Coordinates of C-alpha atoms in Angstrom, one line a residue:
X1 CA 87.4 104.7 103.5
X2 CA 88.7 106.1 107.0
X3 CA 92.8 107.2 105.9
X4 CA 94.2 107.9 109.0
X5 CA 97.8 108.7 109.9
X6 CA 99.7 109.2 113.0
X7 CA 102.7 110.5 114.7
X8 CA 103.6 109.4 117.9
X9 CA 106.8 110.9 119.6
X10 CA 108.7 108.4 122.1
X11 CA 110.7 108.5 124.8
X12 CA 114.2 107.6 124.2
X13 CA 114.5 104.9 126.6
X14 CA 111.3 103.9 124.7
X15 CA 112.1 103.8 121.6
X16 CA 114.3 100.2 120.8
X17 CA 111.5 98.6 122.5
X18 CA 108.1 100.8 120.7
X19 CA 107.0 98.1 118.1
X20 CA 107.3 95.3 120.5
X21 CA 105.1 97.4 123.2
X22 CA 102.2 97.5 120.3
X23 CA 103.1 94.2 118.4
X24 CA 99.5 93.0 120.7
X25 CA 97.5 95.8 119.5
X26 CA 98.9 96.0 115.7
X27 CA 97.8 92.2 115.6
X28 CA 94.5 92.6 117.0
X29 CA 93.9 95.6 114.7
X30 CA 94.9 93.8 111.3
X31 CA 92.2 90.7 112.2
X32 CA 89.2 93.4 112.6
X33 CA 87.0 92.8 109.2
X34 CA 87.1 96.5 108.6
X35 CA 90.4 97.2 108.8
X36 CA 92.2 97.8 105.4
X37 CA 95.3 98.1 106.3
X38 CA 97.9 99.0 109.7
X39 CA 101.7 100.1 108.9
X40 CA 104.3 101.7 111.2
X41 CA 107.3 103.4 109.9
X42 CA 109.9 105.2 112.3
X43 CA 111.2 108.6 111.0
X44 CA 114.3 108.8 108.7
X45 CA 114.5 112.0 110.6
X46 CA 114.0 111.7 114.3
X47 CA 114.3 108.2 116.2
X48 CA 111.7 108.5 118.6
X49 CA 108.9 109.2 116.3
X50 CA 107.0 106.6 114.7
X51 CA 104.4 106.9 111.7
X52 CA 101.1 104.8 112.0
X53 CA 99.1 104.6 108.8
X54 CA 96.1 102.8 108.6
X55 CA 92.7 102.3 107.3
X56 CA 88.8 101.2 107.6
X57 CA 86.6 100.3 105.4
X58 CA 84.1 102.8 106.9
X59 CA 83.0 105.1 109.5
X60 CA 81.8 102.5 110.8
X61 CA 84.2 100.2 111.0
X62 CA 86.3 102.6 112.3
X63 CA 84.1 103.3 115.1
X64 CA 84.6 100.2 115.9
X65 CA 87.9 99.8 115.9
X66 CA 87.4 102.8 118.6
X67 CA 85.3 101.3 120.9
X68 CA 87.0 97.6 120.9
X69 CA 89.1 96.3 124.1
X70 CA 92.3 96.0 122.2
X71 CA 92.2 99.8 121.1
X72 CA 91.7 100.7 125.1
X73 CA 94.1 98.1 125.8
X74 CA 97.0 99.7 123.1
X75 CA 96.5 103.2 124.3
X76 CA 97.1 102.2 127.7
X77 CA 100.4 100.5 126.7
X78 CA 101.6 103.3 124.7
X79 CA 100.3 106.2 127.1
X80 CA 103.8 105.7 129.6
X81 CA 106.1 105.3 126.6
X82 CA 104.9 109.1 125.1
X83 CA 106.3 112.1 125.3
X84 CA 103.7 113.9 123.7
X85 CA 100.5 114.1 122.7
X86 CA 100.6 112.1 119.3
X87 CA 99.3 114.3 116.3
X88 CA 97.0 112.9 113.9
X89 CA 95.1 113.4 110.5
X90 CA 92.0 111.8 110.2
X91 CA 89.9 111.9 106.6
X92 CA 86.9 110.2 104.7
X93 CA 88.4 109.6 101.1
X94 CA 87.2 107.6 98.0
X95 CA 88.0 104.2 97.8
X96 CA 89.8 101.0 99.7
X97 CA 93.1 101.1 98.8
X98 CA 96.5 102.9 97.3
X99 CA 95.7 105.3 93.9
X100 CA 99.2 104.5 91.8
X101 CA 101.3 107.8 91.2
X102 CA 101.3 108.6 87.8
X103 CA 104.2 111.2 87.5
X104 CA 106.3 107.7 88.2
X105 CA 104.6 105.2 86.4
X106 CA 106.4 102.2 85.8
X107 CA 105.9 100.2 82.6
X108 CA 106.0 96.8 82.4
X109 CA 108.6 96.5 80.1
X110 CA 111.2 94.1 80.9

């Protein structure tokens, strides 16, 4: 799969209003076939950055994702809320979804 994450730093005035301003374009991602999964967090640490994690199937899903009108459409929208460049990590790994952690494994013990 295509794990990617990103951090995207907002302007203050920006920032009450961020998930609303990408609600369109977090929709449109989630119905693409190759798209595993599409989560924003905000920072425990700093209020105007958010956290985008997501995921595709494949390279090539993820190129598409890339090249579809929403994706030009959402960076667009977000572009005038930034205050910076937003930094991102983007990897090929094994799989399609979440390894469990086994230093905290859970039993199912009730």
């Amino acid at each position: 799969m295509i794990f990617i994450t990103v951090k995207f730093k907002v302007r203050p005035e920006h920032r009450d209003g961020w998930l609303s301003r990408v609600e369109e374009f977090t929709r449109a991602t989630r119905a693409e076939a190759g798209n595993l999964w599409f989560e924003w967090s905000r920072s425990v640490d700093d209020p105007d950055e958010f956290v985008l994690v997501e995921a595709f199937r494949d390279a090539r899903a993820g190129e598409e994702h890339v090249k579809s009108e929403h994706f030009r459409k959402g960076l667009e929208t977000m572009r005038e809320a930034l205050s910076e460049t937003p930094r991102i990590i983007n990897c090929e790994i094994p799989g399609d979804d979440w390894s469990r952690m086994g230093e905290l494994e859970i039993s199912d013990q009730a």
